[in-house]
Coordinates of C-alpha atoms and ligand atoms in Angstrom, one line a residue:
M1 CA -34.1 -14.7 -3.5
N2 CA -35.5 -11.3 -4.4
N3 CA -36.1 -10.0 -7.9
F4 CA -33.2 -8.0 -9.4
E5 CA -31.9 -6.2 -12.4
F6 CA -28.2 -6.0 -12.8
R7 CA -25.9 -4.1 -15.1
N8 CA -22.3 -3.1 -14.5
P9 CA -20.7 -1.3 -17.5
T10 CA -17.2 -0.9 -16.2
E11 CA -14.5 -2.5 -18.3
I12 CA -11.8 -4.1 -16.2
L13 CA -8.2 -4.3 -17.5
F14 CA -6.6 -6.5 -14.9
G15 CA -2.9 -7.5 -14.6
K16 CA 0.7 -6.5 -15.0
G17 CA 1.3 -4.2 -18.0
Q18 CA -2.3 -3.3 -18.7
I19 CA -1.3 0.4 -18.7
E20 CA -0.1 -0.2 -22.3
K21 CA -3.8 0.2 -23.2
L22 CA -4.2 3.6 -21.5
A23 CA -3.7 5.9 -24.5
D24 CA -6.1 3.9 -26.7
K25 CA -8.7 3.8 -23.9
V26 CA -8.5 7.6 -23.3
H27 CA -8.7 8.3 -27.1
E28 CA -12.1 6.6 -27.1
Y29 CA -13.4 9.6 -25.2
G30 CA -11.2 12.5 -26.4
T31 CA -7.9 14.2 -25.7
K32 CA -8.5 16.7 -22.9
V33 CA -7.8 14.9 -19.7
L34 CA -8.2 15.9 -16.1
L35 CA -5.7 13.8 -14.1
V36 CA -6.9 13.4 -10.5
Y37 CA -4.5 12.2 -7.9
G38 CA -3.7 12.3 -4.1
G39 CA -0.8 13.5 -2.0
G40 CA 2.0 12.3 -4.2
S41 CA 2.4 8.5 -3.6
I42 CA 2.0 8.0 -7.4
K43 CA 5.1 10.1 -8.0
S44 CA 7.2 8.1 -5.5
F45 CA 6.9 4.9 -7.4
G46 CA 7.0 6.2 -11.0
L47 CA 3.4 5.8 -12.0
Y48 CA 2.8 9.6 -12.4
D49 CA 5.7 10.0 -14.9
D50 CA 4.5 6.9 -16.8
V51 CA 0.9 8.1 -17.1
I52 CA 2.0 11.6 -18.2
Q53 CA 4.4 10.3 -20.8
R54 CA 1.8 8.0 -22.2
L55 CA -0.9 10.7 -22.4
Q56 CA 1.4 13.4 -23.8
G57 CA 2.8 10.8 -26.3
A58 CA -0.7 10.2 -27.5
D59 CA -1.3 14.0 -28.0
C60 CA -3.5 14.5 -25.0
Q61 CA -3.7 17.8 -23.2
V62 CA -3.4 17.0 -19.5
F63 CA -4.8 19.2 -16.7
E64 CA -4.3 18.2 -13.0
L65 CA -6.3 18.1 -9.8
A66 CA -3.6 17.1 -7.3
G67 CA -3.8 16.7 -3.5
V68 CA -7.0 14.8 -3.1
E69 CA -7.2 14.0 0.6
P70 CA -7.9 10.6 2.2
N71 CA -11.6 11.1 3.1
P72 CA -11.8 13.5 0.1
R73 CA -13.2 17.0 0.7
L74 CA -16.1 18.6 -1.2
T75 CA -13.9 21.7 -1.7
T76 CA -11.4 19.6 -3.7
V77 CA -14.2 18.1 -5.8
Q78 CA -15.4 21.6 -6.5
K79 CA -12.0 22.7 -7.8
G80 CA -12.0 19.8 -10.2
I81 CA -15.5 20.7 -11.4
D82 CA -14.5 24.2 -12.1
L83 CA -11.5 23.0 -14.1
C84 CA -13.6 20.7 -16.2
K85 CA -16.1 23.5 -17.0
Q86 CA -13.4 26.1 -17.8
E87 CA -11.3 23.7 -19.9
S88 CA -14.0 21.6 -21.5
I89 CA -12.4 18.4 -20.3
D90 CA -13.3 15.2 -22.2
L91 CA -12.3 12.6 -19.7
V92 CA -11.5 12.5 -15.9
L93 CA -8.7 10.1 -15.1
A94 CA -8.3 9.0 -11.5
V95 CA -5.0 7.6 -10.5
G96 CA -4.9 6.5 -6.8
G97 CA -7.0 4.8 -4.1
G98 CA -10.6 5.0 -3.2
S99 CA -10.5 8.6 -2.1
V100 CA -9.1 9.7 -5.5
V101 CA -11.6 7.7 -7.4
D102 CA -14.5 9.0 -5.3
A103 CA -13.4 12.6 -5.7
A104 CA -13.0 12.0 -9.5
K105 CA -16.6 10.6 -9.6
G106 CA -17.8 13.8 -7.8
V107 CA -16.0 15.8 -10.4
A108 CA -17.4 13.8 -13.3
V109 CA -21.0 14.2 -12.3
G110 CA -20.5 17.8 -11.0
A111 CA -19.1 18.9 -14.3
K112 CA -22.4 18.0 -16.0
Y113 CA -24.7 19.6 -13.3
D114 CA -25.7 23.2 -13.0
G115 CA -26.5 23.1 -9.3
D116 CA -24.3 22.4 -6.2
V117 CA -22.6 18.9 -6.4
W118 CA -23.4 18.4 -2.7
D119 CA -27.0 18.0 -3.7
F120 CA -26.1 14.4 -4.8
Y121 CA -24.6 13.6 -1.5
D122 CA -27.4 15.3 0.4
R123 CA -30.1 13.3 -1.5
K124 CA -31.6 16.4 -3.1
A125 CA -30.7 15.4 -6.6
V126 CA -29.8 12.2 -8.6
A127 CA -26.9 12.3 -11.0
E128 CA -28.1 11.8 -14.5
A129 CA -25.1 12.7 -16.6
A130 CA -21.3 12.5 -16.1
L131 CA -18.1 13.0 -18.0
P132 CA -16.5 9.7 -18.8
L133 CA -14.2 8.4 -16.0
G134 CA -11.1 6.3 -16.3
V135 CA -9.3 4.7 -13.2
I136 CA -5.9 3.5 -12.5
L137 CA -6.2 1.9 -9.1
T138 CA -3.3 1.9 -6.7
L139 CA -4.9 0.6 -3.5
A140 CA -7.1 -2.5 -3.1
A141 CA -9.9 -1.6 -0.8
T142 CA -13.1 0.2 -1.7
G143 CA -14.4 -1.4 -4.9
S144 CA -14.9 2.2 -6.2
E145 CA -13.1 1.1 -9.4
M146 CA -16.2 -0.9 -10.4
N147 CA -19.1 0.7 -8.7
R148 CA -21.0 4.0 -8.9
G149 CA -20.5 5.0 -5.2
S150 CA -18.7 8.1 -4.2
V151 CA -18.1 9.2 -0.6
V152 CA -17.2 12.8 0.1
T153 CA -16.8 14.9 3.2
H154 CA -18.3 18.3 3.7
W155 CA -15.7 19.5 6.2
E156 CA -17.5 22.7 7.4
K157 CA -20.7 20.7 8.1
Q158 CA -18.8 17.7 9.4
E159 CA -20.8 15.4 7.2
K160 CA -19.4 12.4 5.3
R161 CA -21.9 11.1 2.8
G162 CA -22.1 8.6 0.0
A163 CA -23.9 9.0 -3.3
G164 CA -24.6 7.0 -6.4
T165 CA -22.7 8.9 -9.1
T166 CA -21.2 7.2 -12.1
F167 CA -19.5 3.9 -13.0
P168 CA -15.9 4.2 -14.3
A169 CA -15.9 3.6 -18.1
F170 CA -12.7 1.5 -17.6
S171 CA -10.4 0.6 -14.7
I172 CA -6.8 -0.5 -15.0
L173 CA -6.1 -2.9 -12.1
D174 CA -2.4 -3.7 -12.1
P175 CA -1.4 -5.4 -8.8
T176 CA 2.2 -4.1 -9.1
N177 CA 0.8 -0.6 -8.5
T178 CA -0.2 -1.7 -5.0
F179 CA 3.3 -3.0 -4.1
S180 CA 4.2 0.3 -2.4
V181 CA 1.0 0.5 -0.3
P182 CA 2.2 0.8 3.3
E183 CA 1.4 -1.9 5.8
D184 CA -1.3 0.1 7.6
Q185 CA -3.2 0.9 4.4
T186 CA -2.9 -2.7 3.2
V187 CA -4.5 -3.8 6.4
Y188 CA -7.3 -1.1 6.1
G189 CA -7.9 -2.2 2.5
M190 CA -8.4 -5.8 3.6
V191 CA -10.7 -4.9 6.5
D192 CA -12.7 -2.6 4.1
M193 CA -13.3 -5.3 1.5
M194 CA -14.2 -7.9 4.2
S195 CA -16.6 -5.3 5.7
H196 CA -18.3 -4.8 2.3
V197 CA -18.9 -8.6 2.2
F198 CA -20.3 -8.5 5.7
E199 CA -22.8 -5.7 4.8
Q200 CA -24.2 -7.9 2.0
Y201 CA -23.8 -11.3 3.8
F202 CA -25.7 -10.7 7.0
S203 CA -29.2 -10.7 5.6
H204 CA -32.6 -12.1 6.2
T205 CA -33.1 -13.1 2.6
E206 CA -33.5 -16.8 2.3
N207 CA -32.3 -19.2 -0.5
I208 CA -29.3 -17.3 -1.6
P209 CA -26.7 -20.1 -1.8
L210 CA -24.7 -18.7 -4.7
Q211 CA -24.5 -15.2 -3.1
S212 CA -23.6 -16.7 0.2
R213 CA -20.8 -19.0 -1.2
Y214 CA -19.5 -16.2 -3.3
A215 CA -19.3 -14.0 -0.2
E216 CA -17.6 -16.8 1.8
S217 CA -15.0 -17.3 -1.0
I218 CA -14.1 -13.7 -1.0
L219 CA -13.7 -13.7 2.8
K220 CA -11.6 -16.9 2.8
T221 CA -9.4 -15.6 0.0
V222 CA -8.7 -12.4 1.9
I223 CA -8.0 -14.4 5.1
D224 CA -5.6 -16.7 3.3
N225 CA -3.7 -14.0 1.4
A226 CA -3.5 -11.4 4.3
P227 CA -0.4 -12.9 5.9
V228 CA 1.3 -13.2 2.6
V229 CA 0.9 -9.6 1.5
L230 CA 1.9 -8.4 4.9
E231 CA 5.1 -10.4 5.0
Q232 CA 5.9 -10.0 1.3
P233 CA 4.4 -6.7 0.0
K234 CA 5.7 -7.4 -3.5
N235 CA 4.3 -10.8 -3.8
Y236 CA 2.4 -10.4 -7.1
E237 CA 0.0 -13.3 -6.8
A238 CA -1.1 -12.3 -3.3
R239 CA -1.5 -8.7 -4.2
A240 CA -3.5 -9.8 -7.3
N241 CA -5.8 -12.0 -5.2
I242 CA -6.4 -9.2 -2.8
M243 CA -7.0 -6.7 -5.5
Y244 CA -9.6 -8.9 -7.3
C245 CA -11.3 -9.6 -3.9
G246 CA -11.7 -5.8 -3.3
T247 CA -13.3 -5.3 -6.7
M248 CA -15.6 -8.3 -6.5
A249 CA -16.7 -7.4 -3.0
L250 CA -18.4 -4.2 -4.0
N251 CA -19.2 -4.3 -7.7
G252 CA -22.9 -5.2 -7.1
Q253 CA -22.8 -8.9 -7.7
L254 CA -23.1 -9.9 -4.0
A255 CA -26.1 -7.7 -3.5
Q256 CA -28.2 -9.2 -6.3
G257 CA -31.4 -10.6 -4.9
V258 CA -30.4 -9.9 -1.4
E259 CA -31.5 -7.4 1.2
T260 CA -28.3 -5.7 2.3
D261 CA -27.5 -3.9 5.5
W262 CA -24.8 -1.0 5.4
A263 CA -25.5 0.2 9.0
S264 CA -21.8 -0.2 10.0
H265 CA -20.7 1.9 7.1
G266 CA -23.2 4.5 8.1
I267 CA -21.9 4.5 11.6
E268 CA -18.3 4.7 10.5
H269 CA -18.9 7.6 8.1
A270 CA -20.3 9.5 11.1
V271 CA -17.2 8.8 13.1
S272 CA -14.9 9.8 10.2
A273 CA -16.9 13.0 9.6
I274 CA -15.9 14.2 13.0
Y275 CA -12.6 12.6 13.7
D276 CA -11.2 12.2 10.1
I277 CA -9.9 8.6 10.9
P278 CA -9.2 6.1 8.1
H279 CA -12.5 4.5 6.9
A280 CA -11.5 0.9 7.6
G281 CA -9.8 1.7 10.9
G282 CA -13.2 2.7 12.0
L283 CA -14.8 -0.4 10.5
A284 CA -12.4 -2.8 12.2
I285 CA -13.6 -1.3 15.5
I286 CA -17.3 -1.0 14.8
F287 CA -18.1 -4.2 12.9
P288 CA -17.4 -6.8 15.6
N289 CA -19.5 -4.7 18.0
W290 CA -22.3 -4.4 15.5
M291 CA -22.2 -8.2 15.1
K292 CA -22.5 -8.7 18.8
Y293 CA -25.4 -6.2 18.9
V294 CA -27.4 -7.8 16.2
Y295 CA -26.6 -11.6 15.9
K296 CA -29.7 -12.7 17.7
E297 CA -31.9 -11.3 14.8
N298 CA -30.9 -14.3 12.7
I299 CA -28.5 -16.6 14.6
D300 CA -28.5 -19.2 11.8
R301 CA -26.7 -16.7 9.6
F302 CA -24.0 -16.2 12.2
I303 CA -23.7 -19.9 12.8
R304 CA -23.1 -20.4 9.0
F305 CA -20.5 -17.5 9.1
A306 CA -18.7 -19.1 12.0
T307 CA -18.5 -22.6 10.5
E308 CA -18.1 -21.8 6.8
V309 CA -15.7 -18.8 7.1
W310 CA -13.8 -19.4 10.3
G311 CA -14.0 -23.2 10.5
V312 CA -15.6 -23.2 14.0
D313 CA -16.4 -26.8 15.0
P314 CA -20.0 -26.7 16.3
S315 CA -19.9 -30.1 18.0
G316 CA -20.7 -29.8 21.8
Q317 CA -21.5 -26.1 21.5
S318 CA -24.8 -24.3 21.8
D319 CA -26.0 -22.1 18.8
E320 CA -25.1 -19.1 20.8
E321 CA -21.6 -20.3 21.5
V322 CA -20.9 -21.0 17.8
A323 CA -22.3 -17.6 16.7
L324 CA -20.1 -15.8 19.3
A325 CA -17.1 -17.9 18.3
G326 CA -17.4 -16.6 14.7
I327 CA -17.6 -13.0 16.0
Q328 CA -14.6 -13.6 18.2
A329 CA -12.6 -15.0 15.3
T330 CA -13.4 -11.9 13.3
R331 CA -12.1 -9.7 16.1
E332 CA -9.0 -11.8 16.5
F333 CA -8.2 -11.8 12.8
F334 CA -8.5 -8.0 12.7
N335 CA -6.2 -7.8 15.8
K336 CA -3.7 -10.3 14.3
I337 CA -3.3 -8.2 11.1
G338 CA -2.8 -5.1 13.1
A339 CA -6.1 -3.2 12.8
P340 CA -7.3 -1.0 15.6
V341 CA -9.6 -2.5 18.2
R342 CA -11.2 0.4 20.1
L343 CA -12.1 4.0 19.4
A344 CA -9.7 4.8 22.2
D345 CA -6.9 3.7 19.8
Y346 CA -7.7 7.0 17.9
D347 CA -8.2 8.9 21.2
I348 CA -11.9 9.0 20.7
D349 CA -13.9 9.2 23.9
D350 CA -17.6 9.5 24.6
Q351 CA -17.8 13.2 24.0
H352 CA -19.5 13.1 20.6
I353 CA -21.4 9.9 20.7
E354 CA -24.8 11.5 20.6
D355 CA -23.7 13.7 17.7
M356 CA -22.3 10.7 15.7
A357 CA -25.5 8.7 16.4
Q358 CA -27.5 11.7 15.1
K359 CA -25.4 12.0 12.0
A360 CA -25.6 8.2 11.2
T361 CA -29.4 8.3 11.5
H362 CA -29.9 11.7 9.8
F363 CA -32.1 10.2 7.1
G364 CA -33.9 7.8 9.4
P365 CA -33.1 4.3 11.0
I366 CA -30.2 2.5 9.3
G367 CA -29.6 -1.2 8.5
S368 CA -31.9 -4.0 7.6
F369 CA -30.5 -7.0 9.6
K370 CA -31.7 -5.0 12.6
K371 CA -33.1 -1.6 12.0
L372 CA -31.0 0.8 14.1
E373 CA -32.4 3.9 15.7
K374 CA -30.3 6.7 17.0
E375 CA -30.1 5.0 20.5
D376 CA -29.0 1.7 19.0
V377 CA -26.2 3.4 17.1
A378 CA -25.1 5.2 20.3
E379 CA -25.0 1.9 22.1
I380 CA -22.8 0.3 19.4
L381 CA -20.5 3.3 19.7
R382 CA -20.4 3.0 23.4
M383 CA -19.5 -0.7 23.0
S384 CA -16.7 0.4 20.7
L385 CA -15.1 2.9 23.1
Ligands
NZQ401 O1 -2.8 10.5 -1.3 P1 -1.8 9.5 -1.8 O2 -0.5 10.1 -2.0 O3 -2.3 8.8 -3.1 O4 -1.6 8.4 -0.7 C1 -2.7 7.5 -0.3 C2 -3.3 7.8 1.0 O5 -2.4 8.5 1.8 C3 -2.0 6.1 0.0 N1 -1.8 5.3 -1.2 C4 -2.7 4.9 -2.2 N2 -2.1 4.1 -3.1 C5 -0.8 4.0 -2.7 C6 -0.6 4.7 -1.5 N3 0.6 4.8 -0.9 C7 1.6 4.2 -1.4 N4 1.5 3.4 -2.6 C8 0.3 3.3 -3.2 N5 0.2 2.5 -4.3 O6 -3.0 5.5 0.8 C9 -3.6 6.5 1.6 C10 -5.1 6.1 1.7 O7 -5.7 6.3 0.4 P2 -7.3 6.3 0.2 O8 -7.6 6.5 -1.2 O9 -7.9 7.3 1.1 O10 -7.7 4.9 0.7 P3 -8.9 3.9 0.3 O11 -8.7 3.3 -1.0 O12 -9.1 3.0 1.5 O13 -10.2 4.9 0.2 C11 -10.9 5.4 1.3 C12 -12.1 6.2 1.0 O14 -13.0 5.5 0.2 C13 -14.3 5.7 0.8 C14 -14.0 5.8 2.3 O15 -15.1 6.3 3.0 C15 -12.8 6.7 2.2 O16 -13.2 8.1 2.0 N6 -15.2 4.5 0.4 C16 -15.6 4.5 -0.9 C17 -16.5 3.5 -1.3 C18 -17.0 3.4 -2.7 N7 -16.8 4.5 -3.5 O17 -17.6 2.5 -3.1 C19 -16.9 2.4 -0.4 C20 -16.2 2.3 0.8 O18 -16.9 1.7 1.8 C21 -15.7 3.6 1.4 O19 -16.7 4.3 2.2
ZN402 ZN1 -16.0 0.5 3.1

């Protein structure tokens, strides 16, 4: 295990009815609130009205940044920053999925920065100050509710980049707020959290039994609960288990003491930057191909994955067969729950492969399980066509 220092300051308020604490939590930071939300789903199931009533009932002044896009745009983030600066906002409150939370994070750090907020995403500056951020999560997927990552798209440059920004001060995670998530987004969410585990599980670091078992438990919990949430979208316990998995998959704990990879995310962001496809739709396609491309780098890790996570019986099989059976099981699971399989499912052909490979390796080779140069990325993309 490698050395590590770990601190995660986000306060999690998990479960039905936790919104009761919203006004008290907001008052810890002030009364001028910028409410950030997406295309209106929170209005369709009553959460918007509930939040507004609670804030106004607690004498808060509410400003709004509405219409945050899935794959949030820099221009939207900039609008929020301008509002914060004009109105001297005390707290940014994100109500939505990962895109809304990520945009709100960009707003929170941009409001305390004199330069261009894209500097953080372009690795030209590091965020040192931020407005406090509260979150009410409505989609279990990204883990953004308990980490400091933010992913924003610069549409004109066709660049989708992640940056370390700010941790939410508090996050309200009420599984009932995910009951209305449509089937496709529920599937994407589960693929995304599983992919976050993969990025931290496929590692060369040795002697990490706790991190490995933690990762395997998250994967198995998602695998067990997936059919339940898909058949019964209002099953509280299943939605709760999935929501908790999403948060724990990317709140930093799995990465402690471990060399992590993140190449597949880098490749997916390059695909989304050009084609604007759902993040985890891209991951479902790319990850099994990445696995196939890299498994020989540390076949033991893939044997463990196959046997521990997918229950592959190794008897009578070669190491290679066991490793490949685990990869095949991953592919089949994604297929079974209805995730896309090939880039062609999004009408993506080989036209921009070089461009995507270039974008993914813009800052140099990516990944650590196998360092991927531009040509490696292009090959994985070709395998994904
Ligand atoms: O826009 P609204 O109306 O809110 O609708 C959204 C959107 O259309 C809808 N939705 C959300 N909650 C709902 C709901 N519909 C009905 N009922 C609800 N309760 O779902 C759609 C997708 O929402 P989005 O926020 O885009 O999804 P997700 O949470 O998957 O976030 C994806 C974004 O997060 C980034 C991705 O790249 C992508 O841009 N990521 C952020 C990470 C982080 N900050 O740590 C890590 C991830 O790897 C990822 O890259
Ligand atoms: Zn992701």
